Amino acid sequence: MSDPAIITEGLCVVLDETEILKDVSMTVGRGEFLTVIGPNGAGKSTLLRCLDGILEPSAGRVIIDGRPLGDYERRELARTVSYVPQPDSGSLDFTVRSYVEMGRYPHLGAWAALTEADAEAVVESMELTEVAGLADRTMSSLSGGERQRASIAAALAQGGSVLLLDEPTSFLDYRHQVKILDLLDRLHRDEGLTVVAVTHDLNSTVAFSDEVLALKDGKVAATGKPADLLDADALAAIYDADFRLISGGHRGLPLVLPARNGS
Amino acid sequence: MRPTLRLVLLGALALAVVVVMPLVGGHVLPWSVLADPRGTDPAAVIFWQIRVPRVLAAFVGGAGLALGGAVFQAIFRNPLATPYTLGVASGASLGVAVASSLGLSLVVGGLSTNSVAAFAGALLAVGVIWVLTRLRPGISSTALLLAGVAMNFFFSSLILFVQYTASLGDSYRIIRWLMGGLGGVDLYTLANMTPVVVLGAVAVARYARELDLLATGPEIAASRGVAVARTRTRLFLATSVMVGGAVAACGPIGFVGMMAPHICRFLVGSHHRLLLPASALFGGAFLVLCDTVARLVLFPAELPVGVITAFLGAPFFLWLLVRRVVPGTHG
């Protein structure tokens, strides 16, 4: 058995004298789909940024494929880990194709043009995410769901084995949510990618994942299979809110409804 | 039309401007002087020793300012960010103002006092912005832009102070320099500024891909493999060298740096591989045209070119904004 894809050891992050993450240790197996849940401000996005080395932890370390992040060069890390942030409101007047091509950056020399292999990776990523037909549209002209898929395409073009996503289905209508979830499912099942997604979507995204990590106040509140965490008591402890569970969700899991206090 | 083709056309137009404008002036020179670079008749001397260096200097200076604008707009992800708005040009001006009022002589390795002082001032301004990005690694580009604007005001007040306390003669020289102008430009100035601007331009061109990524956001850039802090530092340095060189020769000419990249984004798109050369060509040709107008309007006297750039440029730019052709300005 090879090294796990991601290990964090005692990760702490302090920003402006506030502790955002406190001693977070976790392991993500190769090819696993992990969802990270928890209330707003629990440190979920901060954890993702640490995993991609965008944010330097104040203490502890991240190990990717058996090597500490500090041993990676920035470009080298980008060939292993890619990150899809929350949708940016900034206007992007790049076409989808050229935006995805920019994902090949860590493979390119300073003055070098795109090679055959780069072009293939770009086409493949666009086909996997079904944005090939939008290749000549500008990013800013796309709908939220299309833009999210193009962002994932650009991340895939990096050719890494670990994909990090920050709330990939927020702001999307149901049809596009399902498309993104299908895509993530295929990516980790068929392409063997390790996927880590931060989400508030307990009923779909969490149900599709292999493992769940719950953060609360910067600490690991719970870990387990979706079946373990999709439980009224467990969720109440994580979110400080009441939940009602009804049967009939994906994969035999219950559906989670937030309940009004006392109801 | 393909963006690459548009770039080629822009290049052809810029070349035409550079070739034709030296012929235009108070005295229109015949084409025949073109074939006679070592000629001794007055027309050839005016053409080759006065007008050609001046036109080339205007081109190089305009190109440097426009490239500086393109780089800053990408780094700051803000359409208003230019070396001018961020205090780099006013830093350079302060350097020149201080040097002239103190009567300093700062000739270093063949560079004139004004060049050296403008450089020092530009580096000072960029240094302050750079230190801010280092002190607060997550600082937003809006905050940086505000810091730059504040610095611009700070330098402007120092310039006013220097001017107020200077002798009448020095004060006039400073004002005259602040208006920007290419009147005193000769082969020597041209030889001073060209290597500096070209060096900065090559350094900036090397980072065309990084600029694309930085323009989409620093987090995305980092996750795609860009060493963001190091890249920004190098781009700041290259830009300040380039803008310092341009401002030292032409004075703090505004507006070219802001306008040229916007118009070029409309012409060739947002990819810096095309946007950088297009901005350089457009900025260079635009300044050459403005300088020609400056030479002609009050002939035999001439206007400072800084008066013309914004006078012609601003209404044109407003017209483009109203026509909604400038990318990224739709509400």
Coordinates of C-alpha atoms in Angstrom, one line a residue:
Chain A
M1 CA 0.0 0.0 0.0
S2 CA 1.4 3.3 -1.0
D3 CA 1.3 6.5 1.1
P4 CA -2.0 8.1 1.7
A5 CA -2.7 11.0 -0.7
I6 CA -3.0 13.6 2.1
I7 CA -1.9 13.7 5.7
T8 CA -2.1 16.7 8.0
E9 CA -0.4 16.6 11.3
G10 CA -1.4 19.1 14.1
L11 CA -2.4 21.8 11.6
C12 CA -2.8 25.2 13.3
V13 CA -3.5 28.5 11.6
V14 CA -3.6 31.9 13.3
L15 CA -4.7 34.9 11.3
D16 CA -4.8 38.3 12.8
E17 CA -4.4 36.8 16.3
T18 CA -7.5 34.6 15.7
E19 CA -7.0 30.8 15.8
I20 CA -8.8 29.6 12.7
L21 CA -7.5 26.0 12.8
K22 CA -6.5 24.2 16.0
D23 CA -4.6 21.0 15.8
V24 CA -6.2 19.4 12.8
S25 CA -4.9 16.0 12.0
M26 CA -6.4 13.9 9.2
T27 CA -5.6 11.3 6.5
V28 CA -7.1 11.1 3.1
G29 CA -6.5 7.8 1.3
R30 CA -5.6 7.7 -2.4
G31 CA -8.6 7.9 -4.7
E32 CA -10.9 8.7 -1.8
F33 CA -13.7 11.4 -1.9
L34 CA -13.7 13.3 1.4
T35 CA -16.3 16.0 2.2
V36 CA -15.5 18.6 4.8
I37 CA -18.6 20.0 6.6
G38 CA -19.2 22.3 9.5
P39 CA -20.7 25.7 10.3
N40 CA -19.7 29.0 8.7
G41 CA -16.3 30.1 10.1
A42 CA -15.3 26.6 11.2
G43 CA -12.1 26.8 9.1
K44 CA -13.1 24.6 6.2
S45 CA -11.8 26.9 3.4
T46 CA -8.7 27.6 5.5
L47 CA -8.0 23.9 5.6
L48 CA -8.3 23.6 1.9
R49 CA -5.9 26.5 1.4
C50 CA -3.4 24.9 3.7
L51 CA -3.7 21.6 1.7
D52 CA -2.7 23.5 -1.5
G53 CA 0.0 25.5 0.2
I54 CA -1.7 28.8 -0.5
L55 CA -1.7 29.4 3.2
E56 CA 1.2 28.6 5.4
P57 CA 0.1 26.9 8.7
S58 CA 1.4 28.5 11.9
A59 CA 2.2 25.0 13.2
G60 CA 1.9 21.5 12.0
R61 CA 2.4 20.2 8.5
V62 CA 0.8 18.8 5.4
I63 CA 2.1 15.8 3.7
I64 CA 1.1 15.1 0.1
D65 CA 2.1 11.7 -1.5
G66 CA 4.4 11.0 1.4
R67 CA 6.4 14.3 1.1
P68 CA 5.9 17.4 3.3
L69 CA 4.6 20.4 1.4
G70 CA 7.7 22.4 2.2
D71 CA 9.7 20.0 0.0
Y72 CA 7.7 20.9 -3.1
E73 CA 8.4 23.7 -5.4
R74 CA 5.3 25.7 -6.2
R75 CA 5.1 24.4 -9.8
E76 CA 5.8 20.9 -8.7
L77 CA 3.0 21.0 -6.2
A78 CA 0.6 22.4 -8.9
R79 CA 1.3 19.2 -10.9
T80 CA 0.0 17.1 -8.1
V81 CA -2.7 19.2 -6.3
S82 CA -5.2 21.5 -7.9
Y83 CA -7.7 23.8 -6.3
V84 CA -11.1 25.1 -7.4
P85 CA -12.0 28.1 -5.2
Q86 CA -15.4 29.5 -4.7
P87 CA -16.7 31.3 -7.8
D88 CA -15.0 34.6 -8.3
S89 CA -17.2 37.6 -9.1
G90 CA -14.3 39.1 -11.1
S91 CA -15.0 39.4 -14.9
L92 CA -13.0 37.0 -16.9
D93 CA -12.7 37.8 -20.6
F94 CA -10.7 34.8 -21.4
T95 CA -12.3 32.1 -23.5
V96 CA -13.0 28.7 -21.9
R97 CA -10.2 27.1 -24.0
S98 CA -7.6 29.6 -23.0
Y99 CA -8.7 29.6 -19.4
V100 CA -8.3 25.8 -19.4
E101 CA -4.9 26.1 -21.2
M102 CA -3.8 28.3 -18.3
G103 CA -4.1 25.2 -16.2
R104 CA -1.1 23.8 -18.0
Y105 CA 1.1 26.5 -16.5
P106 CA 3.1 24.2 -14.2
H107 CA 4.1 22.1 -17.2
L108 CA 5.4 25.0 -19.4
G109 CA 8.7 26.7 -19.7
A110 CA 8.8 30.5 -19.6
W111 CA 9.0 31.2 -23.4
A112 CA 7.7 27.8 -24.5
A113 CA 4.5 27.3 -26.5
L114 CA 1.9 24.6 -25.7
T115 CA 3.0 21.1 -26.8
E116 CA 0.9 18.4 -28.3
A117 CA 0.7 16.8 -24.9
D118 CA -0.6 20.0 -23.4
A119 CA -3.2 20.4 -26.1
E120 CA -4.4 16.8 -25.5
A121 CA -4.6 17.4 -21.7
V122 CA -6.7 20.5 -22.4
V123 CA -9.1 18.8 -24.7
E124 CA -9.4 15.8 -22.4
S125 CA -10.2 18.0 -19.4
M126 CA -12.8 19.9 -21.4
E127 CA -14.5 16.7 -22.6
L128 CA -14.5 15.2 -19.1
T129 CA -16.3 18.3 -17.7
E130 CA -18.5 18.6 -20.9
V131 CA -17.4 22.2 -21.7
A132 CA -15.7 21.3 -25.0
G133 CA -18.7 22.8 -26.8
L134 CA -18.2 26.1 -24.9
A135 CA -14.5 26.3 -25.8
D136 CA -14.8 29.6 -27.7
R137 CA -17.2 31.3 -25.3
T138 CA -15.7 33.8 -22.8
M139 CA -15.8 32.7 -19.2
S140 CA -17.8 35.7 -18.2
S141 CA -20.6 34.8 -20.6
L142 CA -21.2 31.4 -19.0
S143 CA -23.9 30.5 -16.5
G144 CA -22.8 29.6 -13.0
G145 CA -22.9 25.9 -13.6
E146 CA -21.0 26.1 -16.9
R147 CA -18.4 28.3 -15.3
Q148 CA -17.9 25.9 -12.4
R149 CA -17.3 23.1 -14.8
A150 CA -14.8 25.2 -16.8
S151 CA -13.0 26.0 -13.5
I152 CA -12.8 22.3 -12.7
A153 CA -11.6 21.6 -16.3
A154 CA -8.7 24.1 -15.7
A155 CA -7.9 22.4 -12.5
L156 CA -7.9 19.0 -14.2
A157 CA -5.6 20.3 -16.9
Q158 CA -3.0 20.7 -14.3
G159 CA -2.8 16.9 -14.5
G160 CA -2.6 16.3 -10.7
S161 CA -4.0 13.4 -8.6
V162 CA -5.6 15.5 -5.9
L163 CA -8.5 17.9 -6.5
L164 CA -9.6 20.3 -3.8
L165 CA -13.0 22.1 -4.2
D166 CA -14.5 24.9 -2.1
E167 CA -18.3 24.6 -2.2
P168 CA -18.5 23.2 -5.7
T169 CA -22.3 23.1 -5.8
S170 CA -23.3 26.4 -4.1
F171 CA -25.1 28.9 -6.2
L172 CA -26.0 26.3 -8.7
D173 CA -29.5 25.2 -9.7
Y174 CA -30.5 21.5 -9.2
R175 CA -29.6 20.3 -12.7
H176 CA -26.1 21.8 -12.5
Q177 CA -25.6 20.5 -9.0
V178 CA -26.3 17.0 -10.2
K179 CA -23.9 17.5 -13.2
I180 CA -21.1 18.6 -10.9
L181 CA -21.7 15.7 -8.5
D182 CA -21.8 13.2 -11.3
L183 CA -18.5 14.7 -12.5
L184 CA -16.8 14.4 -9.1
D185 CA -18.1 10.8 -8.8
R186 CA -16.6 9.9 -12.1
L187 CA -13.3 11.7 -11.4
H188 CA -12.7 9.7 -8.2
R189 CA -14.2 6.4 -9.4
D190 CA -12.9 6.2 -13.0
E191 CA -9.9 8.5 -13.0
G192 CA -8.8 7.6 -9.5
L193 CA -8.5 11.2 -8.3
T194 CA -8.4 12.0 -4.6
V195 CA -11.2 14.6 -4.1
V196 CA -11.7 16.9 -1.1
A197 CA -14.7 19.1 -1.2
V198 CA -15.9 21.6 1.3
T199 CA -19.7 21.7 1.3
H200 CA -22.9 22.6 3.1
D201 CA -24.8 20.2 0.9
L202 CA -25.5 17.3 3.3
N203 CA -28.0 15.5 1.2
S204 CA -26.2 15.2 -2.1
T205 CA -22.5 16.1 -1.9
V206 CA -21.9 14.4 1.4
A207 CA -24.0 11.4 0.4
F208 CA -21.8 10.9 -2.6
S209 CA -18.6 11.0 -0.6
D210 CA -16.6 8.1 0.9
E211 CA -15.6 9.9 4.1
V212 CA -16.7 13.0 6.0
L213 CA -14.7 15.3 8.2
A214 CA -16.6 17.8 10.4
L215 CA -14.9 20.9 11.6
K216 CA -16.2 23.1 14.4
D217 CA -14.5 26.1 15.8
G218 CA -11.3 25.1 14.0
K219 CA -11.2 21.7 15.5
V220 CA -12.1 18.3 14.1
A221 CA -15.5 17.6 15.6
A222 CA -16.2 14.3 14.0
T223 CA -15.0 12.0 11.2
G224 CA -16.6 9.0 9.7
K225 CA -18.6 7.5 6.8
P226 CA -21.6 9.6 5.6
A227 CA -23.9 7.1 7.3
D228 CA -22.2 7.8 10.7
L229 CA -22.5 11.6 10.4
L230 CA -25.9 11.9 8.8
D231 CA -27.5 11.4 12.2
A232 CA -29.6 13.9 14.1
D233 CA -27.4 13.9 17.3
A234 CA -24.1 14.0 15.4
L235 CA -25.3 16.9 13.2
A236 CA -26.8 18.7 16.2
A237 CA -23.5 18.6 17.9
I238 CA -21.7 19.9 14.8
Y239 CA -24.0 22.7 13.8
D240 CA -25.7 23.6 17.1
A241 CA -29.0 23.2 15.4
D242 CA -31.8 20.7 15.4
F243 CA -32.3 18.4 12.4
R244 CA -35.1 16.1 11.3
L245 CA -34.0 13.0 9.3
I246 CA -36.3 11.3 6.9
S247 CA -35.6 8.2 4.8
G248 CA -35.3 8.1 1.0
G249 CA -31.9 9.9 0.3
H250 CA -29.1 8.8 -2.0
R251 CA -27.5 5.4 -1.4
G252 CA -30.0 4.4 1.3
L253 CA -28.9 7.4 3.4
P254 CA -31.4 9.6 5.2
L255 CA -32.4 13.1 4.0
V256 CA -31.5 15.9 6.4
L257 CA -33.9 18.7 7.1
P258 CA -33.1 21.6 9.4
A259 CA -35.8 21.7 12.0
R260 CA -37.1 24.8 13.8
N261 CA -36.2 24.8 17.4
G262 CA -38.5 22.6 19.4
S263 CA -40.4 21.2 16.4
Chain B
M1 CA -10.5 39.3 -37.4
R2 CA -8.0 37.2 -35.5
P3 CA -6.3 38.9 -32.5
T4 CA -2.9 38.0 -33.9
L5 CA -3.7 39.7 -37.2
R6 CA -4.9 42.8 -35.3
L7 CA -1.6 42.9 -33.5
V8 CA 0.3 42.7 -36.8
L9 CA -1.8 45.5 -38.2
L10 CA -1.3 47.6 -35.1
G11 CA 2.5 47.0 -35.5
A12 CA 2.3 48.2 -39.1
L13 CA 0.4 51.3 -38.1
A14 CA 2.9 52.0 -35.3
L15 CA 5.7 51.6 -37.8
A16 CA 4.0 54.0 -40.2
V17 CA 3.6 56.6 -37.5
V18 CA 7.3 56.3 -36.5
V19 CA 8.4 56.7 -40.1
V20 CA 6.0 59.5 -41.1
M21 CA 5.9 61.7 -38.0
P22 CA 9.5 62.9 -38.2
L23 CA 8.7 64.2 -41.7
V24 CA 5.9 66.3 -40.2
G25 CA 6.6 69.5 -38.4
G26 CA 6.8 73.3 -38.8
H27 CA 8.6 72.4 -41.9
V28 CA 7.4 69.4 -43.8
L29 CA 10.4 67.5 -45.0
P30 CA 10.6 65.6 -48.3
W31 CA 10.7 61.8 -48.3
S32 CA 14.1 62.0 -49.9
V33 CA 15.7 62.7 -46.5
L34 CA 14.9 59.1 -45.5
A35 CA 17.6 57.8 -47.9
D36 CA 20.2 60.3 -46.6
P37 CA 21.0 59.5 -42.9
R38 CA 24.5 61.2 -43.1
G39 CA 23.4 64.1 -45.2
T40 CA 24.6 67.6 -44.3
D41 CA 21.8 69.7 -45.8
P42 CA 19.4 71.3 -43.2
A43 CA 16.5 69.0 -44.0
A44 CA 18.5 65.9 -43.4
V45 CA 20.1 67.3 -40.2
I46 CA 16.7 68.3 -38.8
F47 CA 15.3 64.9 -39.7
W48 CA 18.0 62.6 -38.5
Q49 CA 19.5 64.5 -35.6
I50 CA 16.5 66.3 -34.1
R51 CA 13.2 64.7 -35.1
V52 CA 14.1 61.0 -35.4
P53 CA 15.7 60.8 -31.9
R54 CA 12.7 62.7 -30.5
V55 CA 10.1 60.5 -32.2
L56 CA 11.9 57.4 -31.2
A57 CA 12.2 58.6 -27.6
A58 CA 8.5 59.4 -27.6
F59 CA 7.8 55.9 -28.9
V60 CA 10.0 54.2 -26.3
G61 CA 8.7 56.3 -23.5
G62 CA 5.0 55.8 -24.5
A63 CA 5.7 52.0 -24.8
G64 CA 7.3 51.9 -21.4
L65 CA 4.4 53.8 -19.7
A66 CA 1.8 51.6 -21.4
L67 CA 3.5 48.4 -20.5
G68 CA 3.7 49.6 -16.9
G69 CA 0.0 50.2 -17.0
A70 CA -0.7 46.8 -18.4
V71 CA 1.4 45.1 -15.7
F72 CA -0.1 47.1 -12.8
Q73 CA -3.7 46.5 -14.0
A74 CA -3.0 42.7 -14.0
I75 CA -1.2 42.6 -10.7
F76 CA -3.8 44.8 -8.9
R77 CA -6.8 43.4 -10.9
N78 CA -8.0 46.9 -11.1
P79 CA -8.6 49.0 -14.2
L80 CA -7.4 52.2 -12.5
A81 CA -4.1 50.8 -11.4
T82 CA -1.2 52.4 -13.4
P83 CA 2.3 53.6 -12.4
Y84 CA 0.7 57.0 -12.5
T85 CA -2.2 56.4 -10.1
L86 CA 0.1 54.3 -7.8
G87 CA 2.6 57.0 -7.2
V88 CA 5.5 55.6 -9.3
A89 CA 5.4 58.5 -11.7
S90 CA 5.0 61.0 -8.8
G91 CA 7.9 59.3 -7.0
A92 CA 10.0 59.7 -10.0
S93 CA 8.9 63.4 -10.3
L94 CA 9.8 64.0 -6.6
G95 CA 13.2 62.6 -7.3
V96 CA 13.7 65.1 -10.2
A97 CA 12.2 68.0 -8.2
V98 CA 14.5 67.3 -5.3
A99 CA 17.5 66.9 -7.5
S100 CA 16.8 70.2 -9.4
S101 CA 16.1 72.3 -6.4
L102 CA 19.2 71.1 -4.5
G103 CA 21.2 71.4 -7.6
L104 CA 22.4 67.8 -7.2
S105 CA 24.6 66.2 -9.7
L106 CA 23.9 62.5 -9.8
V107 CA 25.6 61.4 -13.0
V108 CA 26.0 57.6 -12.8
G109 CA 27.6 55.6 -15.5
G110 CA 26.5 57.9 -18.3
L111 CA 23.0 58.4 -17.0
S112 CA 21.9 62.0 -16.5
T113 CA 21.0 63.5 -13.1
N114 CA 17.3 63.5 -14.0
S115 CA 17.4 59.9 -15.0
V116 CA 19.1 58.8 -11.8
A117 CA 16.8 60.9 -9.6
A118 CA 13.7 59.7 -11.5
F119 CA 14.8 56.1 -11.0
A120 CA 15.5 56.6 -7.3
G121 CA 12.0 58.1 -6.9
A122 CA 10.3 55.4 -8.9
L123 CA 12.1 52.7 -6.9
L124 CA 11.1 54.4 -3.7
A125 CA 7.4 54.4 -4.6
V126 CA 7.5 50.8 -5.7
G127 CA 9.5 49.9 -2.6
V128 CA 6.7 51.3 -0.4
I129 CA 4.0 49.3 -2.2
W130 CA 6.2 46.2 -2.1
V131 CA 6.8 46.5 1.6
L132 CA 3.1 46.8 2.1
T133 CA 2.5 43.5 0.3
R134 CA 5.1 41.9 2.5
L135 CA 3.9 43.3 5.8
R136 CA 0.4 42.1 5.1
P137 CA 0.6 39.0 2.8
G138 CA -3.2 38.8 2.3
I139 CA -3.7 42.5 1.6
S140 CA -6.4 43.1 -0.9
S141 CA -5.6 44.8 -4.2
T142 CA -8.1 47.5 -3.3
A143 CA -6.2 48.3 -0.2
L144 CA -2.9 48.3 -2.2
L145 CA -4.5 50.7 -4.7
L146 CA -5.7 53.0 -1.9
A147 CA -2.2 52.9 -0.4
G148 CA -0.8 53.8 -3.8
V149 CA -3.2 56.7 -4.2
A150 CA -2.3 57.9 -0.7
M151 CA 1.3 57.8 -1.6
N152 CA 0.7 59.7 -4.8
F153 CA -0.8 62.5 -2.8
F154 CA 2.0 62.3 -0.3
F155 CA 4.6 62.7 -3.1
S156 CA 2.6 65.4 -4.7
S157 CA 2.6 67.4 -1.5
L158 CA 6.4 67.0 -1.2
I159 CA 6.8 68.1 -4.7
L160 CA 4.7 71.2 -3.9
F161 CA 6.8 71.8 -0.9
V162 CA 10.0 71.5 -2.8
Q163 CA 8.6 73.8 -5.5
Y164 CA 7.4 76.4 -3.0
T165 CA 10.7 76.6 -1.3
A166 CA 12.8 76.6 -4.5
S167 CA 14.0 79.6 -6.2
L168 CA 11.8 81.0 -9.0
G169 CA 14.0 79.6 -11.7
D170 CA 14.2 76.1 -10.2
S171 CA 10.5 76.2 -9.5
Y172 CA 9.7 77.0 -13.1
R173 CA 12.0 74.3 -14.3
I174 CA 10.2 71.8 -12.0
I175 CA 6.8 72.9 -13.2
R176 CA 7.9 72.7 -16.8
W177 CA 9.3 69.2 -16.2
L178 CA 6.1 68.0 -14.5
M179 CA 4.1 69.0 -17.6
G180 CA 6.1 66.4 -19.5
G181 CA 7.8 67.1 -22.7
L182 CA 10.2 65.8 -25.3
G183 CA 11.6 69.2 -26.3
G184 CA 15.1 68.6 -25.0
V185 CA 15.3 65.0 -26.1
D186 CA 18.4 64.1 -28.2
L187 CA 20.3 61.1 -29.2
Y188 CA 22.0 61.0 -25.8
T189 CA 18.6 60.9 -24.0
L190 CA 17.4 58.2 -26.4
A191 CA 20.6 56.2 -25.7
N192 CA 20.0 56.5 -22.0
M193 CA 16.4 55.4 -21.9
T194 CA 16.2 52.7 -24.6
P195 CA 18.2 50.0 -22.9
V196 CA 16.4 50.6 -19.6
V197 CA 12.9 50.4 -21.1
V198 CA 13.8 47.5 -23.4
L199 CA 15.3 45.6 -20.4
G200 CA 12.2 46.1 -18.4
A201 CA 10.0 45.2 -21.3
V202 CA 11.8 41.9 -21.9
A203 CA 11.6 41.1 -18.2
V204 CA 7.8 41.8 -18.2
A205 CA 7.3 39.8 -21.4
R206 CA 9.0 36.8 -19.7
Y207 CA 6.1 36.9 -17.2
A208 CA 3.2 37.1 -19.8
R209 CA 1.7 33.8 -18.6
E210 CA 2.1 34.7 -15.0
L211 CA 0.3 38.0 -15.6
D212 CA -2.6 36.1 -17.2
L213 CA -2.9 34.0 -14.0
L214 CA -2.4 36.9 -11.6
A215 CA -5.2 38.8 -13.4
T216 CA -7.5 35.9 -12.7
G217 CA -6.7 36.1 -9.0
P218 CA -3.7 35.5 -6.7
E219 CA -5.1 32.3 -5.2
I220 CA -5.8 30.8 -8.6
A221 CA -2.3 31.8 -9.7
A222 CA -0.7 30.2 -6.7
S223 CA -2.7 27.0 -7.1
R224 CA -1.6 26.8 -10.8
G225 CA 2.0 27.0 -9.7
V226 CA 2.9 30.7 -9.8
A227 CA 5.2 31.8 -7.0
V228 CA 3.0 34.8 -6.4
A229 CA 5.2 36.9 -4.0
R230 CA 8.4 36.4 -6.0
T231 CA 6.7 37.0 -9.3
R232 CA 5.1 40.2 -8.1
T233 CA 8.4 41.5 -6.7
R234 CA 10.1 40.9 -10.0
L235 CA 7.3 42.6 -11.9
F236 CA 7.3 45.6 -9.6
L237 CA 11.1 45.9 -10.1
A238 CA 10.9 45.6 -13.8
T239 CA 8.1 48.1 -14.0
S240 CA 9.8 50.6 -11.9
V241 CA 12.9 50.4 -13.9
M242 CA 10.9 50.8 -17.1
V243 CA 8.7 53.6 -15.9
G244 CA 11.7 55.3 -14.2
G245 CA 13.5 55.3 -17.5
A246 CA 10.5 56.6 -19.5
V247 CA 9.6 59.3 -16.9
A248 CA 13.2 60.4 -16.7
A249 CA 13.3 61.1 -20.4
C250 CA 9.7 62.4 -21.0
G251 CA 8.5 63.6 -17.7
P252 CA 5.5 62.2 -15.8
I253 CA 3.1 61.8 -18.7
G254 CA -0.2 60.5 -17.5
F255 CA -3.0 58.7 -19.1
V256 CA -1.1 56.7 -21.7
G257 CA -0.5 54.0 -19.1
M258 CA -4.1 53.7 -18.2
M259 CA -5.7 54.1 -21.6
A260 CA -3.4 52.0 -23.9
P261 CA -3.9 48.6 -22.1
H262 CA -7.7 49.1 -22.0
I263 CA -8.0 49.9 -25.7
C264 CA -5.6 47.1 -26.5
R265 CA -7.7 44.6 -24.5
F266 CA -10.5 45.5 -26.8
L267 CA -8.3 45.0 -29.9
V268 CA -6.4 41.8 -29.0
G269 CA -8.0 40.3 -25.9
S270 CA -6.7 39.8 -22.4
H271 CA -3.9 37.5 -23.0
H272 CA -0.7 39.2 -22.1
R273 CA 1.2 37.4 -24.8
L274 CA -0.7 39.7 -27.2
L275 CA -1.7 42.5 -24.8
L276 CA 1.8 43.4 -23.8
P277 CA 3.2 44.0 -27.3
A278 CA -0.1 45.6 -28.4
S279 CA 0.0 48.1 -25.4
A280 CA 3.7 48.9 -26.1
L281 CA 2.9 49.6 -29.8
F282 CA -0.2 51.6 -29.1
G283 CA 1.3 53.6 -26.2
G284 CA 4.4 54.3 -28.3
A285 CA 2.5 55.4 -31.4
F286 CA 0.0 57.4 -29.3
L287 CA 2.8 59.4 -27.6
V288 CA 4.5 60.0 -31.0
L289 CA 1.2 61.4 -32.4
C290 CA 0.6 63.6 -29.3
D291 CA 4.2 64.9 -29.5
T292 CA 3.7 65.8 -33.1
V293 CA 0.6 67.7 -32.2
A294 CA 2.5 69.4 -29.4
R295 CA 5.2 70.5 -31.8
L296 CA 2.6 71.9 -34.3
V297 CA -0.2 73.6 -32.4
L298 CA 1.7 76.7 -31.3
F299 CA 4.4 76.6 -33.9
P300 CA 7.1 78.0 -33.7
A301 CA 6.6 77.5 -29.9
E302 CA 5.7 74.0 -28.7
L303 CA 3.3 72.7 -26.0
P304 CA 4.4 70.2 -23.3
V305 CA 3.2 66.8 -24.6
G306 CA 1.6 66.1 -21.2
V307 CA -1.0 68.7 -22.0
I308 CA -1.9 66.9 -25.2
T309 CA -2.0 63.3 -24.1
A310 CA -4.9 63.7 -21.7
F311 CA -6.5 66.4 -23.8
L312 CA -6.8 64.1 -26.8
G313 CA -6.9 60.8 -24.9
A314 CA -9.5 61.5 -22.3
P315 CA -12.4 62.4 -24.7
F316 CA -11.5 59.5 -26.9
F317 CA -11.5 57.2 -24.0
L318 CA -14.8 58.5 -22.7
W319 CA -16.3 57.9 -26.2
L320 CA -15.0 54.3 -26.0
L321 CA -16.6 53.9 -22.6
V322 CA -19.9 55.2 -23.8
R323 CA -19.8 52.9 -26.8
R324 CA -19.2 50.0 -24.4
V325 CA -16.2 48.7 -26.2
V326 CA -13.8 48.7 -23.3
P327 CA -13.8 45.2 -21.8
G328 CA -14.7 44.8 -18.1
T329 CA -16.7 48.0 -17.8
H330 CA -20.2 46.7 -18.3
G331 CA -22.4 47.3 -15.3

